[in-house]
Backbone as JSON, one array per atom type, in Angstrom:
{
  "sequence": "MAPMIQDSLDVRIQDVIQNLYDIQSDIHGYLGPETQQELIRKIHQLTSSLSTLSTSASPLPITLPPEIIDYIDGGRNPDIYTREMVEVVQRNNAYLKGKSEAFGGFRDKLAEEIVRAMPDKEGDVKDIVEGNRIPCGDVSNEDSKVNGTAGS",
  "N": [[0.86, -1.16, 0.0], [0.58, 2.2, -0.83], [2.42, 4.78, 0.83], [1.19, 7.31, 1.01], [-1.55, 6.84, 0.6], [-2.0, 5.15, 2.75], [-1.45, 6.83, 4.94], [-3.51, 8.68, 4.6], [-5.73, 7.01, 4.96], [-5.27, 6.23, 7.59], [-5.72, 8.64, 8.96], [-8.42, 9.01, 8.32], [-9.56, 6.78, 9.58], [-8.93, 7.36, 12.22], [-10.53, 9.61, 12.52], [-13.09, 8.43, 12.37], [-13.03, 6.8, 14.64], [-12.76, 8.76, 16.62], [-15.2, 10.09, 16.27], [-16.97, 8.05, 17.02], [-16.24, 7.81, 19.7], [-16.98, 10.33, 20.64], [-19.75, 10.2, 20.25], [-20.37, 8.12, 22.0], [-19.71, 9.35, 24.41], [-21.58, 11.43, 24.42], [-23.96, 9.98, 24.52], [-23.71, 8.76, 26.97], [-23.87, 10.99, 28.62], [-26.42, 11.9, 28.12], [-29.09, 14.1, 28.24], [-31.64, 14.42, 27.47], [-33.98, 16.27, 25.44], [-32.41, 18.64, 25.19], [-29.8, 17.85, 24.58], [-30.13, 16.34, 22.4], [-30.02, 17.38, 19.74], [-27.27, 17.86, 19.44], [-26.3, 15.24, 19.58], [-27.5, 14.14, 17.3], [-26.2, 15.68, 15.35], [-23.59, 14.76, 15.67], [-23.9, 12.09, 14.94], [-24.52, 12.39, 12.25], [-22.08, 13.45, 11.47], [-20.45, 11.22, 11.95], [-21.5, 9.49, 10.02], [-20.75, 10.86, 7.72], [-17.95, 10.72, 8.03], [-17.53, 7.94, 7.81], [-18.38, 7.55, 5.21], [-16.46, 9.06, 3.81], [-14.18, 7.6, 4.51], [-14.78, 5.15, 3.27], [-14.79, 5.94, 0.58], [-12.13, 6.78, 0.33], [-10.79, 4.38, 0.68], [-11.59, 2.83, -1.44], [-9.93, 2.61, -3.83], [-8.12, 0.65, -3.15], [-6.83, -2.62, -3.63], [-8.64, -4.84, -2.47], [-9.73, -7.99, -1.88], [-11.9, -10.4, -0.77], [-12.47, -13.8, -0.21], [-15.67, -15.2, -0.85], [-16.38, -17.23, 0.89], [-15.17, -16.65, 3.33], [-16.5, -14.33, 4.09], [-19.11, -15.35, 4.36], [-18.59, -17.1, 6.44], [-17.93, -15.38, 8.56], [-20.3, -13.9, 8.66], [-21.9, -15.88, 9.64], [-21.33, -15.76, 12.27], [-18.97, -16.81, 13.16], [-15.49, -17.22, 14.07], [-12.96, -15.75, 12.16], [-10.31, -16.51, 12.42], [-10.39, -19.17, 13.1], [-11.36, -20.24, 10.75], [-9.13, -19.72, 9.11], [-7.21, -21.34, 10.36], [-8.38, -23.86, 9.94], [-8.25, -23.97, 7.14], [-5.48, -23.98, 6.74], [-4.87, -26.44, 7.89], [-6.2, -28.13, 6.08], [-4.73, -27.63, 3.75], [-2.23, -28.57, 4.59], [-2.81, -31.31, 4.92], [-3.48, -31.98, 2.27], [-1.03, -31.4, 1.04], [0.61, -33.35, 2.25], [-0.61, -35.65, 1.27], [-0.18, -35.31, -1.52], [2.59, -35.3, -1.52], [3.15, -37.93, -0.71], [2.0, -39.25, -2.86], [3.61, -38.33, -4.95], [6.07, -39.39, -4.15], [5.44, -42.09, -4.35], [5.03, -42.36, -7.12], [7.59, -41.73, -7.89], [9.0, -43.93, -6.86], [7.79, -45.9, -8.41], [8.69, -45.08, -10.93], [11.47, -45.51, -10.64], [11.51, -48.31, -10.22], [10.37, -49.19, -12.6], [12.34, -48.3, -14.36], [14.47, -49.97, -13.57], [13.45, -52.44, -14.36], [13.21, -52.08, -17.12], [15.9, -51.73, -17.82], [16.84, -54.23, -17.07], [15.45, -55.8, -18.91], [16.31, -54.72, -21.32], [19.36, -54.31, -21.63], [21.11, -52.82, -23.22], [20.01, -50.29, -23.37], [20.56, -48.94, -21.07], [22.03, -46.52, -20.55], [20.39, -44.58, -21.78], [18.07, -44.89, -20.26], [18.98, -44.15, -17.71], [19.59, -41.46, -18.23], [17.03, -40.46, -18.76], [15.7, -41.0, -16.33], [17.23, -39.48, -14.51], [16.72, -36.95, -15.58], [14.09, -36.66, -14.95], [13.86, -36.49, -12.25], [12.56, -34.92, -9.47], [13.22, -32.74, -6.94], [11.98, -33.38, -3.73], [12.17, -31.9, -1.47], [13.73, -32.8, 0.87], [13.58, -33.08, 4.24], [15.53, -33.69, 6.16], [17.9, -33.09, 4.81], [17.51, -30.37, 4.38], [17.47, -29.38, 7.01], [20.08, -29.97, 7.78], [21.5, -28.31, 6.08], [20.75, -25.81, 6.99], [21.71, -25.89, 9.6], [24.35, -26.06, 9.07], [25.62, -28.5, 8.85], [25.89, -30.05, 6.62], [26.85, -32.8, 4.71], [28.38, -33.99, 6.68]],
  "CA": [[0.0, 0.0, 0.0], [1.38, 3.41, -0.92], [2.42, 5.51, 2.11], [0.25, 8.43, 0.95], [-2.9, 6.29, 0.8], [-2.07, 4.62, 4.11], [-1.56, 7.97, 5.85], [-4.85, 9.22, 4.45], [-6.66, 6.08, 5.6], [-5.05, 6.31, 9.04], [-6.42, 9.84, 9.43], [-9.87, 8.77, 8.2], [-9.94, 5.83, 10.63], [-8.88, 8.1, 13.48], [-11.74, 10.45, 12.56], [-14.24, 7.57, 12.69], [-12.9, 6.4, 16.05], [-13.06, 9.94, 17.43], [-16.64, 10.32, 16.18], [-17.62, 7.03, 17.85], [-15.98, 8.17, 21.09], [-17.82, 11.5, 20.94], [-21.14, 9.74, 20.35], [-20.47, 7.36, 23.24], [-19.73, 10.33, 25.51], [-22.86, 12.15, 24.41], [-25.02, 9.05, 24.95], [-23.54, 8.58, 28.41], [-24.32, 12.21, 29.3], [-27.67, 12.32, 27.49], [-29.98, 14.77, 29.19], [-32.96, 14.6, 26.88], [-34.1, 17.09, 24.24], [-31.38, 19.67, 25.05], [-28.58, 17.28, 24.0], [-30.5, 15.52, 21.26], [-29.52, 17.96, 18.49], [-25.82, 17.62, 19.39], [-26.13, 13.82, 19.27], [-27.87, 13.97, 15.89], [-25.12, 16.28, 14.56], [-22.42, 13.86, 15.73], [-24.22, 10.89, 14.15], [-24.34, 12.8, 10.85], [-20.63, 13.58, 11.3], [-19.95, 9.84, 11.85], [-21.9, 8.99, 8.7], [-19.87, 11.52, 6.76], [-16.6, 10.16, 8.18], [-17.55, 6.6, 7.26], [-18.47, 7.7, 3.76], [-15.14, 9.51, 3.35], [-13.29, 6.45, 4.66], [-15.12, 4.19, 2.22], [-14.32, 6.5, -0.69], [-10.66, 6.78, 0.34], [-10.29, 3.01, 0.63], [-12.08, 2.12, -2.62], [-8.94, 2.22, -4.84], [-7.27, -0.43, -2.67], [-7.22, -3.93, -4.18], [-8.99, -5.76, -1.38], [-10.71, -8.99, -2.26], [-12.08, -11.46, 0.23], [-13.28, -14.91, -0.73], [-17.03, -15.2, -0.3], [-16.48, -18.19, 1.98], [-14.79, -15.98, 4.57], [-17.59, -13.42, 4.45], [-20.19, -16.19, 4.87], [-18.15, -17.64, 7.72], [-18.05, -14.3, 9.55], [-21.73, -13.61, 8.79], [-22.46, -16.94, 10.46], [-20.96, -15.52, 13.65], [-17.8, -17.6, 13.53], [-14.21, -16.52, 14.14], [-12.17, -15.96, 10.94], [-9.05, -17.18, 12.75], [-10.67, -20.61, 13.04], [-11.42, -20.54, 9.31], [-7.75, -19.74, 8.62], [-6.57, -22.54, 10.9], [-8.94, -25.01, 9.23], [-7.72, -23.98, 5.77], [-4.08, -24.39, 6.83], [-4.88, -27.88, 8.12], [-6.58, -28.78, 4.82], [-3.58, -27.52, 2.85], [-1.19, -29.49, 5.07], [-3.23, -32.68, 4.58], [-3.34, -32.15, 0.82], [0.41, -31.45, 0.73], [1.11, -34.66, 2.67], [-1.14, -36.61, 0.31], [0.53, -35.15, -2.78], [3.98, -35.73, -1.32], [3.12, -39.38, -0.75], [1.7, -39.65, -4.24], [4.81, -38.04, -5.72], [7.08, -40.38, -3.77], [5.02, -43.38, -4.9], [5.34, -42.33, -8.54], [9.06, -41.79, -8.0], [9.36, -45.33, -6.65], [7.36, -46.62, -9.61], [9.63, -44.7, -12.0], [12.74, -46.21, -10.42], [11.29, -49.74, -10.42], [10.18, -49.37, -14.04], [13.66, -48.14, -14.98], [15.22, -51.2, -13.3], [12.91, -53.53, -15.18], [13.57, -51.8, -18.51], [17.34, -52.02, -17.95], [16.98, -55.68, -16.99], [14.95, -56.39, -20.15], [17.08, -54.19, -22.45], [20.59, -53.79, -21.04], [21.76, -51.86, -24.12], [19.36, -48.98, -23.2], [20.82, -48.48, -19.7], [22.42, -45.11, -20.56], [19.2, -43.77, -22.09], [17.16, -44.96, -19.12], [19.56, -43.32, -16.64], [19.41, -40.05, -18.61], [15.61, -40.11, -18.6], [15.38, -41.0, -14.9], [17.86, -38.3, -13.89], [16.02, -35.76, -16.08], [12.74, -36.59, -14.38], [13.9, -36.41, -10.78], [12.12, -33.63, -8.92], [13.5, -32.77, -5.5], [10.77, -33.29, -2.91], [12.44, -31.11, -0.26], [14.08, -33.7, 1.96], [13.67, -32.29, 5.47], [16.81, -33.92, 6.84], [18.91, -32.32, 4.09], [17.26, -28.94, 4.6], [17.91, -29.06, 8.36], [21.54, -30.0, 7.86], [21.99, -27.13, 5.39], [20.51, -24.67, 7.88], [22.6, -26.01, 10.75], [25.74, -26.06, 8.65], [26.2, -29.82, 9.04], [25.73, -30.8, 5.39], [27.98, -33.6, 4.3], [29.21, -34.46, 7.79]],
  "C": [[0.9, 1.23, 0.0], [1.29, 4.18, 0.39], [1.4, 6.64, 2.13], [-1.17, 7.94, 1.23], [-3.04, 5.79, 2.23], [-2.2, 5.75, 5.12], [-2.96, 8.57, 5.81], [-5.88, 8.32, 5.15], [-6.5, 6.1, 7.12], [-5.8, 7.51, 9.62], [-7.92, 9.63, 9.4], [-10.35, 7.81, 9.31], [-9.92, 6.51, 12.0], [-10.1, 9.0, 13.62], [-12.97, 9.63, 12.96], [-14.2, 7.17, 14.16], [-13.24, 7.57, 16.97], [-14.56, 10.23, 17.43], [-17.39, 9.31, 17.04], [-17.44, 7.35, 19.34], [-16.88, 9.35, 21.51], [-19.28, 11.09, 21.12], [-21.35, 8.96, 21.65], [-20.55, 8.31, 24.43], [-21.06, 11.06, 25.59], [-24.01, 11.25, 24.88], [-24.94, 8.86, 26.47], [-24.07, 9.8, 29.18], [-25.62, 12.74, 28.74], [-28.63, 12.87, 28.52], [-31.38, 15.0, 28.62], [-32.89, 15.52, 25.68], [-32.98, 18.13, 24.08], [-30.08, 19.13, 24.46], [-28.87, 16.45, 22.75], [-29.94, 16.07, 19.95], [-28.02, 17.75, 18.34], [-25.54, 16.17, 19.03], [-26.45, 13.55, 17.79], [-26.76, 14.53, 14.99], [-23.9, 15.35, 14.53], [-22.67, 12.57, 14.96], [-24.08, 11.2, 12.66], [-22.84, 12.93, 10.53], [-19.98, 12.19, 11.15], [-20.28, 9.26, 10.47], [-21.02, 9.58, 7.61], [-18.45, 10.95, 6.81], [-16.51, 8.76, 7.59], [-17.62, 6.63, 5.73], [-17.13, 8.11, 3.16], [-14.13, 8.37, 3.44], [-13.53, 5.43, 3.55], [-14.62, 4.67, 0.87], [-12.8, 6.47, -0.77], [-10.09, 5.37, 0.16], [-10.68, 2.28, -0.65], [-11.01, 1.8, -3.66], [-8.04, 1.06, -4.4], [-7.76, -1.77, -3.22], [-7.49, -4.95, -3.08], [-10.07, -6.7, -1.89], [-10.73, -10.07, -1.18], [-12.89, -12.57, -0.42], [-14.66, -14.9, -0.08], [-17.2, -16.16, 0.87], [-16.16, -17.54, 3.32], [-15.92, -15.06, 5.04], [-18.77, -14.22, 5.01], [-19.85, -16.73, 6.25], [-18.33, -16.61, 8.83], [-19.52, -13.94, 9.76], [-22.43, -14.66, 9.64], [-22.08, -16.82, 11.92], [-19.76, -16.31, 14.11], [-16.52, -16.78, 13.41], [-13.4, -16.79, 12.87], [-10.82, -16.62, 11.2], [-9.23, -18.7, 12.69], [-10.73, -21.06, 11.58], [-10.01, -20.66, 8.75], [-7.04, -21.0, 9.1], [-7.07, -23.78, 10.17], [-8.39, -25.11, 7.81], [-6.25, -24.42, 5.77], [-4.0, -25.89, 7.04], [-5.24, -28.64, 6.85], [-5.41, -28.76, 3.85], [-2.48, -28.48, 3.28], [-1.55, -30.93, 4.74], [-3.06, -32.94, 3.09], [-1.87, -32.22, 0.42], [0.99, -32.8, 1.1], [0.64, -35.74, 1.69], [-0.38, -36.53, -1.01], [1.99, -35.55, -2.67], [4.07, -37.24, -1.38], [2.89, -39.91, -2.16], [2.94, -39.45, -5.12], [5.92, -39.05, -5.42], [6.73, -41.76, -4.33], [5.32, -43.45, -6.4], [6.84, -42.38, -8.77], [9.56, -43.21, -7.81], [8.98, -46.18, -7.85], [8.3, -46.34, -10.77], [10.93, -45.47, -11.87], [12.61, -47.71, -10.68], [11.11, -50.04, -11.91], [11.51, -49.25, -14.77], [14.51, -49.4, -14.77], [14.76, -52.33, -14.22], [13.25, -53.31, -16.66], [15.03, -52.12, -18.75], [17.57, -53.53, -17.91], [16.55, -56.34, -18.31], [15.79, -55.96, -21.37], [18.36, -53.54, -21.93], [21.29, -52.74, -21.92], [21.17, -50.45, -23.99], [19.63, -48.36, -21.83], [21.18, -46.99, -19.65], [21.24, -44.19, -20.82], [18.24, -43.73, -20.9], [17.68, -44.09, -17.98], [19.38, -41.84, -16.94], [17.96, -39.61, -18.38], [15.24, -40.02, -17.12], [15.97, -39.78, -14.22], [17.18, -37.0, -14.34], [14.65, -35.58, -15.48], [12.72, -36.53, -12.87], [13.51, -34.99, -10.37], [12.39, -33.67, -7.44], [12.21, -32.54, -4.72], [10.99, -32.48, -1.65], [12.68, -32.0, 0.93], [14.36, -32.89, 3.22], [15.03, -32.47, 6.14], [17.93, -33.16, 6.14], [18.75, -30.83, 4.34], [17.75, -28.54, 5.99], [19.43, -29.02, 8.45], [22.15, -28.8, 7.15], [21.87, -25.91, 6.29], [21.49, -24.7, 9.05], [24.06, -26.02, 10.39], [26.42, -27.4, 8.83], [26.08, -30.66, 7.78], [27.01, -31.54, 5.07], [28.84, -34.09, 5.43], [28.81, -35.83, 8.23]]
}
């Protein structure tokens, strides 16, 4: 977000908060008809501040998935939605990792069988197998790289 837009939005949000505080104070000290006009004026001021805030924020590229809006409208906590989505992604990643490893094992077994059946194609098979290897992000190798213990 550009600093100019953010500064403008910060000021607009502060105006809205101040208007809400003023309205709260006026409601707490409400004395009847003599303070009613002041309260009405401050509510109009709040409406104006909210409108200005909405207009100032409209150029920002904010998109929310409809599922999140429905989740919040249902009275549920969006943090729980986020946690649930992270869990789903982790399960799917584990499933796909297993699937990828299974296909890798199948590839290697198929290569062995092809080499056994056609020994003269061993070089071609090795080239193909090496060209199709996709690193799966071996955790033990990653940890050793981070800790500086690679190759020890």
